[in-house]
């Protein structure tokens, strides 16, 4: 058994989201800030006439902010009834992994990352962290830190 | 007579549709006689036909439907059980109704159709006299009954919709009909939608029905019943052939599909805006020409698509003659109802939203507006009152006027009531124009009905009307001439999908707000900025033509941080907004434009903030948030809603009602504070160097005793001329209050004036204050005396003194 993941990089980590959840991948888009919104909400983007909320995954995972001037890529994912864009550092390829290499989150992980990671696939020379998209998008109220 | 024709047409279409359903329901019912859903559905159909035919004065139809309804009611309530005979009788009732409908369609009257037989047959079943039936339905019927049901609907169904649909809007019919049925019918209902669609192709075999009606009478149970069906096909056979093409001119479309078309048209318009904006800069002639065409086509398409959702306001109005007639009869009024502009079209969702408010106003006009005939005669008017409805397009809106020539609304009565309810002070009332006073009608809980009737005056009044109309982006106002009549005017946007909005800029970001809330824009340049915005205990206000306008800084409300590279604005704009009947000003950096925007939904996380009503995409393709003006106001204003406003009104009434006199004092920062003169025992001048400290308090030696002292500017927060360290002021004025041998001094910066009453009042208050008012053209804060005194001397109030002060405070409304 194997599963396909769309991968991306975030502060030196390799993350993956199930391919079927990903609608498209876009380069940096102009964002309209949303004042009063939770910290992790990076703003709103215009996706061909649809208004899509952008979630900065670095902030969501309590990672340091992206360096000034570094562009953020958009991974557009489908959630229950909405479409969201996840802001990541850079896009990796689609990786097919065998389920036997899967392990629950390593004990060394702590904090929000651990909550939002379903587990890791042991790749050659890297770990593919599987993002729990639905949990990551649950930001109402939950997100007041940072 | 045209109005009537349309009602009849509508009734026919409605009834034919229902009858088709009825046929299949009845047959299904025979299979499962116990099904309550089916029975309820059948019952409802017949009930509707009965009701409408009674209204339209089709007496034969009514009598048939009436007995049928009785029978169905028994079945529904389980007093009778479905038998083949019952089914047969009911099917014959359906046939008779069809025949009557055809006759009505042809000749606008019920014609010679015979109904007595069917009525008698149904009565017989009702009376449990099955044996009586056989002559008409018995032997022959049982077998042909089923076939009769099957072939018959077809010829008639085909023949019927054709001529009728001709005059009826496509969309119009799609919704009103299936909707009410959906909740009741379980299985058959989903088929309702496909069915109408199938009807469109049905007319294709048009030539067929012509021969088919002929067999129609044949299956009809017995020779005895022959006259009934015979009458039907006769007229029906002639007409459909001529009108065959009419059905092809309209088709039924799913409302969902239309909705999505409207959305897409909105997108197209946005895309066009973006292209036009870019193309304008390129100066490419060919591109410009292409853009012009695009512009034209997009506009036209938008308009056409919008029109698919449009319905004539007649759809609402058609119900009103009955309402007016019944109500008029009940209340003993003679009323002539005139309607003008019924063809004016409106988005159907809006139409639905206007229905109740409109009916409410019409009922009100009959109940409270138009006088009884004898009163009218005595007043020299025609004893028949006129109620006139007028609808028209005006500047991108639909204006609906409801005008009566009744007794009008007396501003004096409204004013007195408003004062009684504490909504306004008598002083303020005098300064209001009659028209201003009429606006009190829209306040919650305001009802002028002297007694509660079952017509109106049940507490849901004009405030609900106003709220409902405003919810869809419309407005309502009223004009009245005492003794001559009243005009209510509803302004309704043509559509909801596209909203006119104002785009503003604040801290480098753009926001849109619906124009419906906007009253005016006030621009403040650098010079006026510092003086025009006044501070009341930390809250900002602007004096707009003498009235205090609470201000909300958008920057603060949204906690915006100005980026370093964006310069501070050199001037500001106050957008004067009104919602929930309250006015306030929103301070923004700049007003950019007015634009038609398409409202887009926000994700749940952003909706939860409560500051935004949605988002939109502006001409340059960037997303902009749409401010939820109402909740912004609620979030930001210190008072929480009407309860508070009522409190304030009470305070004001107490202050002014008693002819209370106020001592106005000045503090640093140009502040003015008013102290009730009741609590001023003496005014004194204290030498600053005689002020000493005892612990953390300040005291002054005065007339051989030690007087605790409070500096009002400290107490209320803010700077003062005479603060420590700046000893340039040799003495300060103070207000001494003595009670039961104890005294305290309230030290102020200057004594300004003594006045009585005040002429404006706002909701803004702060710790230590009970409110604010405009006195002598200056914003003045009203001091909470009790807390000021306690600040000077926490032990000031013995029990008795406390009582005494409580009395004084009560008058102040503290």
Short mmCIF file of C-alpha atoms in Angstrom, two decimals, chain A residues 17-146:
data_model
loop_
_atom_site.label_atom_id
_atom_site.label_comp_id
_atom_site.label_asym_id
_atom_site.label_seq_id
_atom_site.Cartn_x
_atom_site.Cartn_y
_atom_site.Cartn_z
CA UNK A 17 -0.32 16.81 2.33
CA UNK A 18 -2.36 14.07 0.68
CA UNK A 19 -2.46 14.80 -3.01
CA UNK A 20 -6.24 14.54 -3.25
CA UNK A 21 -6.62 17.45 -0.84
CA UNK A 22 -4.51 19.78 -2.95
CA UNK A 23 -6.36 21.81 -5.54
CA UNK A 24 -3.43 23.70 -6.97
CA UNK A 25 -0.13 25.34 -6.18
CA UNK A 26 0.52 29.01 -6.80
CA UNK A 27 3.45 31.36 -6.51
CA UNK A 28 3.28 34.34 -4.21
CA UNK A 29 -0.06 36.14 -4.51
CA UNK A 30 -0.95 39.64 -3.41
CA UNK A 31 -2.63 39.32 -0.04
CA UNK A 32 -5.07 41.60 1.66
CA UNK A 33 -4.48 41.62 5.39
CA UNK A 34 -7.42 40.79 7.60
CA UNK A 35 -7.16 42.89 10.75
CA UNK A 36 -8.39 41.28 13.97
CA UNK A 37 -8.06 37.85 12.40
CA UNK A 38 -6.12 35.15 14.23
CA UNK A 39 -2.36 35.58 13.99
CA UNK A 40 -1.90 32.68 11.61
CA UNK A 41 -4.24 34.16 9.01
CA UNK A 42 -1.95 35.85 6.54
CA UNK A 43 -4.69 37.51 4.57
CA UNK A 44 -7.01 36.99 1.66
CA UNK A 45 -6.11 36.21 -1.90
CA UNK A 46 -8.06 36.39 -5.11
CA UNK A 47 -8.17 32.95 -6.64
CA UNK A 48 -9.83 33.56 -10.00
CA UNK A 49 -12.64 35.52 -8.48
CA UNK A 50 -12.94 33.43 -5.36
CA UNK A 51 -11.82 34.94 -2.09
CA UNK A 52 -9.55 32.48 -0.33
CA UNK A 53 -8.12 32.76 3.15
CA UNK A 54 -4.38 32.26 3.38
CA UNK A 55 -2.98 30.50 6.43
CA UNK A 56 0.67 31.04 7.23
CA UNK A 57 1.83 27.57 8.23
CA UNK A 58 4.97 28.92 9.88
CA UNK A 59 2.86 30.94 12.25
CA UNK A 60 0.40 28.12 12.70
CA UNK A 61 3.23 25.81 13.72
CA UNK A 62 4.83 28.43 15.93
CA UNK A 63 7.87 28.67 13.71
CA UNK A 64 9.81 31.92 13.27
CA UNK A 65 8.45 34.18 10.53
CA UNK A 66 9.81 33.96 7.03
CA UNK A 67 12.71 36.29 6.35
CA UNK A 68 11.79 39.67 4.91
CA UNK A 69 11.64 39.56 1.14
CA UNK A 70 11.28 35.79 0.92
CA UNK A 71 8.24 34.88 -1.11
CA UNK A 72 5.68 32.43 0.17
CA UNK A 73 4.18 29.77 -2.05
CA UNK A 74 0.49 28.94 -1.88
CA UNK A 75 -0.68 25.38 -1.52
CA UNK A 76 -4.41 25.60 -2.16
CA UNK A 77 -6.26 22.89 -0.29
CA UNK A 78 -9.88 21.92 0.01
CA UNK A 79 -11.37 21.78 3.47
CA UNK A 80 -14.88 20.78 4.44
CA UNK A 81 -16.74 23.54 2.63
CA UNK A 82 -14.06 26.09 2.06
CA UNK A 83 -10.91 26.49 0.09
CA UNK A 84 -7.79 27.63 1.92
CA UNK A 85 -4.33 28.51 0.88
CA UNK A 86 -1.42 27.29 2.99
CA UNK A 87 1.62 29.56 2.86
CA UNK A 88 4.83 27.56 2.69
CA UNK A 89 8.48 28.32 1.94
CA UNK A 90 8.87 26.29 -1.21
CA UNK A 91 7.20 23.48 -3.07
CA UNK A 92 8.61 19.96 -3.34
CA UNK A 93 7.41 17.27 -5.67
CA UNK A 94 4.73 14.67 -5.33
CA UNK A 95 6.14 11.72 -3.44
CA UNK A 96 4.73 8.25 -3.30
CA UNK A 97 5.51 6.54 -0.02
CA UNK A 98 4.86 3.04 1.20
CA UNK A 99 2.78 2.80 4.30
CA UNK A 100 5.27 0.54 6.01
CA UNK A 101 7.66 3.45 6.48
CA UNK A 102 5.09 5.41 8.46
CA UNK A 103 5.54 6.13 12.15
CA UNK A 104 3.60 8.23 14.62
CA UNK A 105 5.08 11.62 15.50
CA UNK A 106 8.58 11.16 16.92
CA UNK A 107 8.90 11.84 20.62
CA UNK A 108 11.31 14.65 19.96
CA UNK A 109 8.54 16.74 18.46
CA UNK A 110 6.69 18.99 20.81
CA UNK A 111 4.38 21.95 20.78
CA UNK A 112 1.92 22.76 18.03
CA UNK A 113 3.87 20.74 15.47
CA UNK A 114 3.13 17.57 17.36
CA UNK A 115 -0.58 18.40 17.47
CA UNK A 116 -0.80 19.07 13.77
CA UNK A 117 1.33 16.21 12.52
CA UNK A 118 -0.20 12.84 11.93
CA UNK A 119 3.16 11.16 11.70
CA UNK A 120 6.26 10.79 9.61
CA UNK A 121 7.43 8.70 6.71
CA UNK A 122 11.06 7.71 6.87
CA UNK A 123 12.52 8.66 3.53
CA UNK A 124 16.14 8.29 2.55
CA UNK A 125 17.89 11.14 4.26
CA UNK A 126 14.72 12.96 5.33
CA UNK A 127 11.51 12.66 7.25
CA UNK A 128 8.24 13.48 5.54
CA UNK A 129 5.96 15.02 8.12
CA UNK A 130 2.31 14.51 7.31
CA UNK A 131 0.27 17.62 8.04
CA UNK A 132 -3.20 17.16 9.48
CA UNK A 133 -4.85 19.74 7.25
CA UNK A 134 -8.17 19.80 9.02
CA UNK A 135 -6.60 20.37 12.39
CA UNK A 136 -4.34 23.04 10.97
CA UNK A 137 -7.38 24.90 9.70
CA UNK A 138 -9.11 24.82 13.06
CA UNK A 139 -7.93 28.22 14.10
CA UNK A 140 -10.96 29.79 15.63
CA UNK A 141 -10.28 30.36 19.25
CA UNK A 142 -7.58 27.69 19.37
CA UNK A 143 -5.04 30.10 18.09
CA UNK A 144 -4.19 32.84 20.49
CA UNK A 145 -0.58 32.10 21.22
CA UNK A 146 2.29 33.58 19.21
#
